[in-house]
PDB file of C-alpha atoms and ligand atoms in Angstrom:
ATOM      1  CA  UNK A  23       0.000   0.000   0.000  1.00 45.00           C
ATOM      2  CA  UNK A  24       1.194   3.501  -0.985  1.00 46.00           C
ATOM      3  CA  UNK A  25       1.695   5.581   1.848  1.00 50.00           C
ATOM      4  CA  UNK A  26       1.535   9.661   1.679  1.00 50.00           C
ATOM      5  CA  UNK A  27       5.217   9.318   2.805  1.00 46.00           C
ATOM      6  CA  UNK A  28       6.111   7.670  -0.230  1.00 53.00           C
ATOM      7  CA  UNK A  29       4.597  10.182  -2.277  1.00 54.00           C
ATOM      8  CA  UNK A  30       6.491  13.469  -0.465  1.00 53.00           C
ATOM      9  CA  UNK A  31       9.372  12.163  -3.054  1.00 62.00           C
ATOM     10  CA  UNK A  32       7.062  12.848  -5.926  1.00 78.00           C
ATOM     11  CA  UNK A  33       7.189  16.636  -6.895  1.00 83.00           C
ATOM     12  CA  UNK A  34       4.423  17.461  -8.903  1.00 94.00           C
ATOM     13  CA  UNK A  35       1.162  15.145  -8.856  1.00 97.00           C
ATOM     14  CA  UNK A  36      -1.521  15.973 -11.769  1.00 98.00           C
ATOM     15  CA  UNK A  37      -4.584  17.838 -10.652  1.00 98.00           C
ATOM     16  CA  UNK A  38      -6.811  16.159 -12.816  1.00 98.00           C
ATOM     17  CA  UNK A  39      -5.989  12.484 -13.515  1.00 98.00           C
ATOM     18  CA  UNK A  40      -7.685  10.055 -16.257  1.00 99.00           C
ATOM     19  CA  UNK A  41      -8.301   6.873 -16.831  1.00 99.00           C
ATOM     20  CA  UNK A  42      -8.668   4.361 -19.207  1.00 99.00           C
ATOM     21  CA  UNK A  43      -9.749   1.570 -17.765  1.00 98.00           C
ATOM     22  CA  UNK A  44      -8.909  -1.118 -20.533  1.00 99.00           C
ATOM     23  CA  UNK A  45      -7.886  -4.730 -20.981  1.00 98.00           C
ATOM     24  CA  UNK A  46     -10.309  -6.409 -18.933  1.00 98.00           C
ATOM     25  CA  UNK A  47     -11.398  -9.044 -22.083  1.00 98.00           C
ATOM     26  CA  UNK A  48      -7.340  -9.834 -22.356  1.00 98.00           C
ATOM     27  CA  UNK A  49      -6.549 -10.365 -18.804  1.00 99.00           C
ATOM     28  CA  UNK A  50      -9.907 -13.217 -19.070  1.00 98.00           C
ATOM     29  CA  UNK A  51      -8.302 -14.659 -21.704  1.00 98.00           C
ATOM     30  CA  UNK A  52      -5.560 -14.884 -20.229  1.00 98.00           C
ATOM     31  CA  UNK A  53      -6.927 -16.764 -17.111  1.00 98.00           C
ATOM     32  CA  UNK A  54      -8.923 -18.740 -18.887  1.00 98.00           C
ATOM     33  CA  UNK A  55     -12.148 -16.797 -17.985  1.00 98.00           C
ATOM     34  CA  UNK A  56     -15.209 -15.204 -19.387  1.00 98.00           C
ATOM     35  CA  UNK A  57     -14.863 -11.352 -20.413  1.00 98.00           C
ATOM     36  CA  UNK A  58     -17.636 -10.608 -18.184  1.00 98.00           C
ATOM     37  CA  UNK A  59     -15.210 -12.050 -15.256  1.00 98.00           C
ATOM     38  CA  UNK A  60     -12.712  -9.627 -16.497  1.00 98.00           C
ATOM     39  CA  UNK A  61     -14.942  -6.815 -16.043  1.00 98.00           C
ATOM     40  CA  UNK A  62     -15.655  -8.192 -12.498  1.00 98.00           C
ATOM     41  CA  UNK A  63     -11.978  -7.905 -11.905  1.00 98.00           C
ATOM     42  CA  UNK A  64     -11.601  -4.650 -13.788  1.00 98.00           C
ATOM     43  CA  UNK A  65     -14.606  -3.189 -11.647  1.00 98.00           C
ATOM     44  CA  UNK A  66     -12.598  -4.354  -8.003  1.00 98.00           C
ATOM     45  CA  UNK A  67      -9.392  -2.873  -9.021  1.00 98.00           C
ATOM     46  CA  UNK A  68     -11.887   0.530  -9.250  1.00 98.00           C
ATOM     47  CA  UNK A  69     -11.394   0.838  -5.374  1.00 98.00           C
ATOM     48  CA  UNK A  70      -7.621   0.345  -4.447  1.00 98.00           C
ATOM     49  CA  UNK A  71      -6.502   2.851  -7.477  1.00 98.00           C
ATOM     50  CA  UNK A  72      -9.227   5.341  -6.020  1.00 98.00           C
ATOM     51  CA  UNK A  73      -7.762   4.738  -2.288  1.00 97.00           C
ATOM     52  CA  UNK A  74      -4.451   5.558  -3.341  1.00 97.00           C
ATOM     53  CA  UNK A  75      -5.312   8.461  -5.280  1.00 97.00           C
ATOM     54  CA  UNK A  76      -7.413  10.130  -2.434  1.00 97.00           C
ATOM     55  CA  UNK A  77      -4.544   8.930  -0.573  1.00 95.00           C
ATOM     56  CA  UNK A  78      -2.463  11.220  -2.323  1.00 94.00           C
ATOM     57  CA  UNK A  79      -4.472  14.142  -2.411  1.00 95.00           C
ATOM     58  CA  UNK A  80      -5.829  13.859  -6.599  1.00 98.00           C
ATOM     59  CA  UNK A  81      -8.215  16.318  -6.517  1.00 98.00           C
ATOM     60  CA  UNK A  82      -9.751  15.399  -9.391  1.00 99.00           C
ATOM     61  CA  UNK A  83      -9.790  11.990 -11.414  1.00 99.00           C
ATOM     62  CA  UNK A  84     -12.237  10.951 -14.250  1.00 99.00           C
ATOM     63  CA  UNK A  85     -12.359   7.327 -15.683  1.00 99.00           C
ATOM     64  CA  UNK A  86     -13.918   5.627 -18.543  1.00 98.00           C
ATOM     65  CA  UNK A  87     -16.106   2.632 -17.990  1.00 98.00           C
ATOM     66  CA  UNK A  88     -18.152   2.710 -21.457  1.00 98.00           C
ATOM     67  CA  UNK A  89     -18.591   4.754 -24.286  1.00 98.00           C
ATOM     68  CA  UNK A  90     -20.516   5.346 -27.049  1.00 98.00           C
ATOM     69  CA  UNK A  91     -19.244   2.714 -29.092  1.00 98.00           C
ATOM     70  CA  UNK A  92     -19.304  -0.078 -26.548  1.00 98.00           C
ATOM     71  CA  UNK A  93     -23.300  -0.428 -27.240  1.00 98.00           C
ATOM     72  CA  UNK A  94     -21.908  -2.011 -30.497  1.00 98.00           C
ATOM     73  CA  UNK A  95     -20.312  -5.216 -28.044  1.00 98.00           C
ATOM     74  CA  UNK A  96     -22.524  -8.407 -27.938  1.00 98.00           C
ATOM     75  CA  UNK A  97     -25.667  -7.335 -25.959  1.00 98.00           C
ATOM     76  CA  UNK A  98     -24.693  -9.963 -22.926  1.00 98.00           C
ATOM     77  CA  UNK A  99     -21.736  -8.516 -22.557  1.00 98.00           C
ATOM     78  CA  UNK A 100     -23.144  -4.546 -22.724  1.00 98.00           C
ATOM     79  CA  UNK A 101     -26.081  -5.759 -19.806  1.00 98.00           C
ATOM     80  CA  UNK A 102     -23.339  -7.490 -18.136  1.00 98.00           C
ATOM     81  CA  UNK A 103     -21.216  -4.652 -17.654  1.00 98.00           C
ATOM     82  CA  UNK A 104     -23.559  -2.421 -16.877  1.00 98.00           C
ATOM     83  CA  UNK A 105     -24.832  -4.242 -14.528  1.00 98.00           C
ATOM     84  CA  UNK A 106     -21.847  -3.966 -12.808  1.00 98.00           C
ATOM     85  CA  UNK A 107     -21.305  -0.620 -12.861  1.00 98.00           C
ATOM     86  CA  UNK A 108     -24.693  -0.163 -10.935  1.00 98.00           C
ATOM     87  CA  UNK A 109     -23.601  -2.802  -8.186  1.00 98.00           C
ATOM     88  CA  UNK A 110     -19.850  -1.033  -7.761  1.00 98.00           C
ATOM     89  CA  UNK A 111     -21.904   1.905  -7.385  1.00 98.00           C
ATOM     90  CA  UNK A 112     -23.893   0.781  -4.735  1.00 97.00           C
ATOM     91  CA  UNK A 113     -21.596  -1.082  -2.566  1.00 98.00           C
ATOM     92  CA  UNK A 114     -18.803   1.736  -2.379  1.00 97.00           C
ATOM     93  CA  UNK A 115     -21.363   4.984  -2.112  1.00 98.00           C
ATOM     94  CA  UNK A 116     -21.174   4.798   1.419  1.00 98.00           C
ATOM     95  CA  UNK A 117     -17.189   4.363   1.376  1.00 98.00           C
ATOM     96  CA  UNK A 118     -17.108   7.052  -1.247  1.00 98.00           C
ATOM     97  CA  UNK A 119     -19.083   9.426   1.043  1.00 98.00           C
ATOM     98  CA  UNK A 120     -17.159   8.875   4.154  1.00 98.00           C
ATOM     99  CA  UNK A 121     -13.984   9.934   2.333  1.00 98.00           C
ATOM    100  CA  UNK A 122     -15.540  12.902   1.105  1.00 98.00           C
ATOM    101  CA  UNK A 123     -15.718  12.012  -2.523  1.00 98.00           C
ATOM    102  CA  UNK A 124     -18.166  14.004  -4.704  1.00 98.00           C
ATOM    103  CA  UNK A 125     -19.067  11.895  -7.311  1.00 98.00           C
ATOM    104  CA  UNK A 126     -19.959  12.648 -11.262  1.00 98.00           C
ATOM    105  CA  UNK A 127     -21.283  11.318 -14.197  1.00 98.00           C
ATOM    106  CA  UNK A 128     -20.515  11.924 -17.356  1.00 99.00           C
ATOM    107  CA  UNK A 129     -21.999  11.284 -20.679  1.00 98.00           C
ATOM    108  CA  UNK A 130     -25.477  10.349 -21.911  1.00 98.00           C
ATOM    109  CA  UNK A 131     -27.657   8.962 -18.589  1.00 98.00           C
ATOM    110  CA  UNK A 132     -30.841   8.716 -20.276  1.00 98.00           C
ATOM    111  CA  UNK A 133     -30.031   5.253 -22.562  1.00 98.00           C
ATOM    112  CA  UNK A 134     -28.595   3.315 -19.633  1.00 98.00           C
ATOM    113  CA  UNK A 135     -30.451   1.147 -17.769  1.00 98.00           C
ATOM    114  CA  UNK A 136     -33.451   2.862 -15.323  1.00 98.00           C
ATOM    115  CA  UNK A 137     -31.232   0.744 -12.479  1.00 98.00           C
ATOM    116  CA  UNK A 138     -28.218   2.230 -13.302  1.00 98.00           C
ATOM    117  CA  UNK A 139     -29.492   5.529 -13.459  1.00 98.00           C
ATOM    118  CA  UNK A 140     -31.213   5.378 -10.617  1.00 98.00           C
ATOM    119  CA  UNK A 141     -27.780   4.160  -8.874  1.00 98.00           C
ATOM    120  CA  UNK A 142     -25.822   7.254 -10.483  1.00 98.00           C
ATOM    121  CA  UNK A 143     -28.083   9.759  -9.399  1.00 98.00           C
ATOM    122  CA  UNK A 144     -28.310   8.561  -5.646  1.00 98.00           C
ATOM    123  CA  UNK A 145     -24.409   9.489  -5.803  1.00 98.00           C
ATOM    124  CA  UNK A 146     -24.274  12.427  -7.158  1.00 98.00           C
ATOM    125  CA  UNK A 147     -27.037  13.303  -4.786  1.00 98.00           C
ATOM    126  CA  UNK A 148     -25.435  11.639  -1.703  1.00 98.00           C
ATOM    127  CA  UNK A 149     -22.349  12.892  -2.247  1.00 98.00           C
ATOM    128  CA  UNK A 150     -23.038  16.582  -4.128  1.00 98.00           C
ATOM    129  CA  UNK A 151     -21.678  19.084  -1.009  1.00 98.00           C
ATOM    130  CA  UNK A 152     -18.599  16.897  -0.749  1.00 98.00           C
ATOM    131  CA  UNK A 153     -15.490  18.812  -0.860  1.00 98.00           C
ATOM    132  CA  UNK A 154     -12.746  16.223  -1.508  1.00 98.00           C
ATOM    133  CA  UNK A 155     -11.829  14.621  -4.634  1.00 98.00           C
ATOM    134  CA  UNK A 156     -14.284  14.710  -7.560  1.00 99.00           C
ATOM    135  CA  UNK A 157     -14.498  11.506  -9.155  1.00 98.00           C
ATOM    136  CA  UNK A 158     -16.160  11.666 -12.288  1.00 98.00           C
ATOM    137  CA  UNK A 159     -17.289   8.204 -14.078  1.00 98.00           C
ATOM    138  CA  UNK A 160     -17.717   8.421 -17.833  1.00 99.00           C
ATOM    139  CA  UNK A 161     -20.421   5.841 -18.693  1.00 98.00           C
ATOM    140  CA  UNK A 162     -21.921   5.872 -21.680  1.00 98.00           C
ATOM    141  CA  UNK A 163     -19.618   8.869 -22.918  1.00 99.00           C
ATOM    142  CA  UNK A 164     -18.205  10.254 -26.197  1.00 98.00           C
ATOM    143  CA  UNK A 165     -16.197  13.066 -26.882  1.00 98.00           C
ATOM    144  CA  UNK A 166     -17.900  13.656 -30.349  1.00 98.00           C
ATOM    145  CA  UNK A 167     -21.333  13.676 -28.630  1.00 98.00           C
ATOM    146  CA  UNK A 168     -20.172  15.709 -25.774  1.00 98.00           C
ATOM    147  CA  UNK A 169     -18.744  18.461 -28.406  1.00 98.00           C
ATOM    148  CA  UNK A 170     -22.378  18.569 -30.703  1.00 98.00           C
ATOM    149  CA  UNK A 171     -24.140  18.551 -27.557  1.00 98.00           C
ATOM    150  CA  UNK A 172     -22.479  21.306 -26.089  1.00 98.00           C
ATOM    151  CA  UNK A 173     -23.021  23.114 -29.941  1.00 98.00           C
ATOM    152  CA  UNK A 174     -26.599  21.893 -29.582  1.00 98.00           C
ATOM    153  CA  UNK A 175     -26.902  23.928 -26.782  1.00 98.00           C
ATOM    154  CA  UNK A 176     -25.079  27.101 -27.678  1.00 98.00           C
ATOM    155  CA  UNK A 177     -27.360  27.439 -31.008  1.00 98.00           C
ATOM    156  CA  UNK A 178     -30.351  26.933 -29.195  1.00 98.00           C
ATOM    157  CA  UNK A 179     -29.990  29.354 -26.176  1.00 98.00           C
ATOM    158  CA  UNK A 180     -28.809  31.594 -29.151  1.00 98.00           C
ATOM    159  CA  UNK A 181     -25.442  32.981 -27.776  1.00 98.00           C
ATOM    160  CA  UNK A 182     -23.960  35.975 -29.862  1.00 98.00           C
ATOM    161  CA  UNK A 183     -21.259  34.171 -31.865  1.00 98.00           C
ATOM    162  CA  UNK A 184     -18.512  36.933 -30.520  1.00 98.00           C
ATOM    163  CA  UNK A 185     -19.291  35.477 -26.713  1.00 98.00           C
ATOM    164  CA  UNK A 186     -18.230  32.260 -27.839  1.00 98.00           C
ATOM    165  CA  UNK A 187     -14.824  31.362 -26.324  1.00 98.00           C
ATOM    166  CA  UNK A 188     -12.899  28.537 -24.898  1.00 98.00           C
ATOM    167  CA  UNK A 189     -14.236  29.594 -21.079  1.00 98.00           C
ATOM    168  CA  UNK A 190     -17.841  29.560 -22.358  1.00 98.00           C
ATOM    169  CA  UNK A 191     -17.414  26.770 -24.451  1.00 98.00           C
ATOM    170  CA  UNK A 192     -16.154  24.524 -21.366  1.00 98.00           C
ATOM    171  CA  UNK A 193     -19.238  25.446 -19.466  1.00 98.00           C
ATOM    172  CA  UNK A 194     -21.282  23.916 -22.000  1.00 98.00           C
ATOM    173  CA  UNK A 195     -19.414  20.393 -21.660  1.00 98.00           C
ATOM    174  CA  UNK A 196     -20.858  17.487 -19.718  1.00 98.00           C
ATOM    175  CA  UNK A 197     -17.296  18.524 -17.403  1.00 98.00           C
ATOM    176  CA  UNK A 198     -18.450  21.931 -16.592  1.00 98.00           C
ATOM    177  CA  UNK A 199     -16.393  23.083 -14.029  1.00 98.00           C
ATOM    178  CA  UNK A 200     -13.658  20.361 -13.693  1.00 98.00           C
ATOM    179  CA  UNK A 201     -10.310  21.926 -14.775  1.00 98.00           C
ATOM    180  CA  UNK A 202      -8.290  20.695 -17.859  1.00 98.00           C
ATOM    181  CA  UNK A 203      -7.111  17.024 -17.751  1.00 98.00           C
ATOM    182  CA  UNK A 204      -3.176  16.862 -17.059  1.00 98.00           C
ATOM    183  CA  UNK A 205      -2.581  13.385 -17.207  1.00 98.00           C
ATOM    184  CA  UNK A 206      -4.049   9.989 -18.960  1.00 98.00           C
ATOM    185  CA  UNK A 207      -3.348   6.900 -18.299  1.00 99.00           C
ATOM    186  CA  UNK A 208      -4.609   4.050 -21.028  1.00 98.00           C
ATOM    187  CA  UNK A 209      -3.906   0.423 -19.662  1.00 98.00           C
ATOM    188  CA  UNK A 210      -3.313  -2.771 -21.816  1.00 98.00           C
ATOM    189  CA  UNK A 211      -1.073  -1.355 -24.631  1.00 98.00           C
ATOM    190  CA  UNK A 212      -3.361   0.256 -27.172  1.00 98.00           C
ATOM    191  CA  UNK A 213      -1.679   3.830 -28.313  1.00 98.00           C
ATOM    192  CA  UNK A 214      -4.787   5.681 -28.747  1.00 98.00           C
ATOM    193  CA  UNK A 215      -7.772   7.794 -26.905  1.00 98.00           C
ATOM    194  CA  UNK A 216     -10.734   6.142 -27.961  1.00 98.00           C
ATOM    195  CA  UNK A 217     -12.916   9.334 -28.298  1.00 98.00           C
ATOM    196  CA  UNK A 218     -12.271  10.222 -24.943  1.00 98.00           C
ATOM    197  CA  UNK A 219     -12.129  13.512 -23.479  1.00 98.00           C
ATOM    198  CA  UNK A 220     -10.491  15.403 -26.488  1.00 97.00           C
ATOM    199  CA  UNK A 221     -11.260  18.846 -25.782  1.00 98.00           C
ATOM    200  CA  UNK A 222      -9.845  18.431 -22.332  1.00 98.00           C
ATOM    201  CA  UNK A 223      -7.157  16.699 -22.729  1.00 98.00           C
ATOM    202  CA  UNK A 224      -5.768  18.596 -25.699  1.00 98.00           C
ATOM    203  CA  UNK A 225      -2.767  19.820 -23.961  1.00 98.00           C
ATOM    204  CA  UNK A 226      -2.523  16.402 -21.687  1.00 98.00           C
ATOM    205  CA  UNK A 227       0.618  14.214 -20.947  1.00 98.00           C
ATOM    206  CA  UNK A 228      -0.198  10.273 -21.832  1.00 98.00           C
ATOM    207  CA  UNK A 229       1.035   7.353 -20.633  1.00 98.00           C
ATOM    208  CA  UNK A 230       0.621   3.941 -22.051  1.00 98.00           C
ATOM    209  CA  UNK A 231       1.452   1.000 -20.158  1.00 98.00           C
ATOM    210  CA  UNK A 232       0.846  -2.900 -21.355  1.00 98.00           C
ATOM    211  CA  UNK A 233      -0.121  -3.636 -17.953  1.00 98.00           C
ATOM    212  CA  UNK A 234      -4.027  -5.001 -18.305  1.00 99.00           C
ATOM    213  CA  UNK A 235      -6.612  -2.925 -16.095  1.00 99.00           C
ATOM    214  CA  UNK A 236      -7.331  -5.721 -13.968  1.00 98.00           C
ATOM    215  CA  UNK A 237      -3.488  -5.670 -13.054  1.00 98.00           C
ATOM    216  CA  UNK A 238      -2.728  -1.866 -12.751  1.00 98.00           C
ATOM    217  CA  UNK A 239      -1.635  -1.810  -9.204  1.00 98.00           C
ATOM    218  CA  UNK A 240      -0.792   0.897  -6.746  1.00 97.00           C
ATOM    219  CA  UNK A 241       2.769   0.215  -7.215  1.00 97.00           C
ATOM    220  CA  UNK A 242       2.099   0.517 -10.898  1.00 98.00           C
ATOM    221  CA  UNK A 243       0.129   3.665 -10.449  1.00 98.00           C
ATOM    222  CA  UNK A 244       3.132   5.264  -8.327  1.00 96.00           C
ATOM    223  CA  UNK A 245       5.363   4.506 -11.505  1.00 97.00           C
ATOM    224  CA  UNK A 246       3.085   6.693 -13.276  1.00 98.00           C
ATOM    225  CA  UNK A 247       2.938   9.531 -11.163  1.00 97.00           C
ATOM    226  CA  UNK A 248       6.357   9.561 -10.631  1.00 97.00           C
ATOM    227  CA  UNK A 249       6.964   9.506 -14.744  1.00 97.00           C
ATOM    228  CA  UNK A 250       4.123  12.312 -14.891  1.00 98.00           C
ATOM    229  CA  UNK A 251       6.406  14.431 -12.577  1.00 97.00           C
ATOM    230  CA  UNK A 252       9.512  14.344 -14.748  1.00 96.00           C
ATOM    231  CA  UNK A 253       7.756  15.746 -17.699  1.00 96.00           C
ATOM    232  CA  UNK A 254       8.294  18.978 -18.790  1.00 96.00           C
ATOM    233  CA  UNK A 255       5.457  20.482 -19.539  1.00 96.00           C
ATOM    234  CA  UNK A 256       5.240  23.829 -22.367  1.00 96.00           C
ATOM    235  CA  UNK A 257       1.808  24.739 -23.770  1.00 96.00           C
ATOM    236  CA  UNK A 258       3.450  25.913 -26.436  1.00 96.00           C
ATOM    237  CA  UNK A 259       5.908  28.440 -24.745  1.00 96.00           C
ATOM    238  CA  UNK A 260       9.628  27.610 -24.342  1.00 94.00           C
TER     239      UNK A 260
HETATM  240  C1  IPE B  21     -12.177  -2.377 -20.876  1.00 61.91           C
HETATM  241  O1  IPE B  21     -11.842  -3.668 -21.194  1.00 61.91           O
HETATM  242  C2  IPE B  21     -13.617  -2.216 -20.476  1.00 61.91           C
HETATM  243  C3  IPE B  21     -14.438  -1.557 -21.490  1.00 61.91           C
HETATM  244  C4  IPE B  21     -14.046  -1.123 -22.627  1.00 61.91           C
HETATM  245  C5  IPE B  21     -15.816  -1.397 -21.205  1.00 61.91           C
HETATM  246  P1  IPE B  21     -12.120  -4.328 -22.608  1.00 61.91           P
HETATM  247  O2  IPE B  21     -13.400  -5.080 -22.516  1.00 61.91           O
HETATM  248  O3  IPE B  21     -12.064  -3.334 -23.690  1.00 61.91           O
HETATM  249  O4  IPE B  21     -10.917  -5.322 -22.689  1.00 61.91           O
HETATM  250  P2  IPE B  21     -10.140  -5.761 -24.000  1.00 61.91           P
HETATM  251  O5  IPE B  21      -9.687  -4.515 -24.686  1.00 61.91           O
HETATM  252  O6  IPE B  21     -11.103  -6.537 -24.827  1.00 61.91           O
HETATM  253  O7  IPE B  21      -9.004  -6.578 -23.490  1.00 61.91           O
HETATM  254  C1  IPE B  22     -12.170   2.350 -24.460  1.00 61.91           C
HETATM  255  O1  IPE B  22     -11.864   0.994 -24.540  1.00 61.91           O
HETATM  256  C2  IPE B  22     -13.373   2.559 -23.616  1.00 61.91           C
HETATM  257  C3  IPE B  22     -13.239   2.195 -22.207  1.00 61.91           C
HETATM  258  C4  IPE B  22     -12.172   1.754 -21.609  1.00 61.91           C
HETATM  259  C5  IPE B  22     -14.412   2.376 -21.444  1.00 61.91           C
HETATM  260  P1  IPE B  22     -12.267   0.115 -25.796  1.00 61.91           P
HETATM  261  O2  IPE B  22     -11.697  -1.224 -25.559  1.00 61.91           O
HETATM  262  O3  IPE B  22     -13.724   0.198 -26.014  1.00 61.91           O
HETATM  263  O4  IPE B  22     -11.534   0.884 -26.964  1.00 61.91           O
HETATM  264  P2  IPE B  22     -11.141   0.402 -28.428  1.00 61.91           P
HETATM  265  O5  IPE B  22     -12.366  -0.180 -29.039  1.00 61.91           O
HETATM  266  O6  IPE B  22     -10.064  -0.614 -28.272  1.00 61.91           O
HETATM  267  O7  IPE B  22     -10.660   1.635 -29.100  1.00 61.91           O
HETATM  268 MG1   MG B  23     -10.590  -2.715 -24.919  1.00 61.91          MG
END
């Protein structure tokens, strides 16, 4: 277990961490399971990484469970999964609470299950005057859709074009209000984003590791951070 003692060594820690959560079909195959066991595993790693983060003061972390394009995954495995989510929700909200974790959702609630959404909206409710770390949980989320809805929304509340700016323009994303994303981490060796968060991660560091979600540890994590606090960051200046 990571202790905040460990951390002191680390420098600079992101404000706003990401996640990929993915490998969870590989790492079944690998044990000889079914996905949906994978996604079991995936879903119980959810709660040591979180620990450790909290641990180490992350103000604000966001991770991807399900996107947009996962609805096009054999319908067993979509219910399956979702299903999931809903229980994870419902056994750590009182764990979540007690450490002072507001919780978020983001991305489209209305086409996931009525259980699910019921389950996301008594955390967000439960935990909405929190003041610790945000957690935000992408479920059924897609950059592309978060970007036209946000449009969407501009055109029809008519805003004159010259009062549309960056700042305005984040208010009308589904992460109104978090700050920019400093650092994602994708699991199980695939080199790419996946339609996630690309307006606020535009000026991001990445990291890539082949370790499978199910097997990103705390250790792992650390190796992350520490990586994250040797880069030099420049938006563009010198
Ligand atoms: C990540 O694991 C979970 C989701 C995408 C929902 P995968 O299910 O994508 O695992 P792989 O990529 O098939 O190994
Ligand atoms: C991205 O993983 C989405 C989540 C982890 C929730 P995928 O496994 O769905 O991504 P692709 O299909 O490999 O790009
Ligand atoms: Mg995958």
């Amino acid at each position: 277990m990571a202790t905040p003692s460990t951390m002191k060594k680390i420098a600079r820690l992101p404000n706003h961490l990401a996640i990929i959560m993915d490998g969870n079909g590989r790492w079944a195959k690998q044990h000889g399971l079914l996905r949906l066991e994978g996604h079991q595993a995936g879903a119980e790693n959810i709660r040591p990484i979180i620990k450790c983060l909290n641990q180490h003061h992350i103000k604000y972390v966001t991770l991807y469970g399900f996107s947009t394009e996962n609805w096009n995954r054999p319908e067993d495995e979509v219910t399956g999964l979702l299903h999931l989510f809903e229980e994870s929700i419902d056994k750590y909200l009182s764990e979540l609470h007690e450490n002072g974790i507001k919780f978020r959702h983001l991305g489209h609630l209305e086409e996931l299950p009525q259980g699910l959404q019921l389950a996301i909206n008594r955390a967000i409710g439960l935990t909405k005057n929190n003041t610790g770390m945000t957690l935000s949980f992408a479920l059924n989320y897609g950059g592309r859709l978060e970007i036209l809805d946000a449009v969407r929304h501009i055109v029809a509340e008519g805003i004159p074009t010259q009062n549309i700016n960056e700042r305005l323009f984040n208010s009308y994303l589904y992460t109104a209000g978090l700050p920019d994303v400093d650092l994602v981490i994708r699991t199980s060796g695939e080199f790419r984003i996946s339609n996630f968060l690309m307006w606020q991660a535009a000026y991001s560091e990445y990291y890539f590791t082949e370790v499978l979600w199910p097997d990103f540890t705390q250790k792992e994590l650390e190796k992350v951070l520490l990586a994250y606090s040797q880069r030099q960051r420049r938006f563009g200046r010198l």
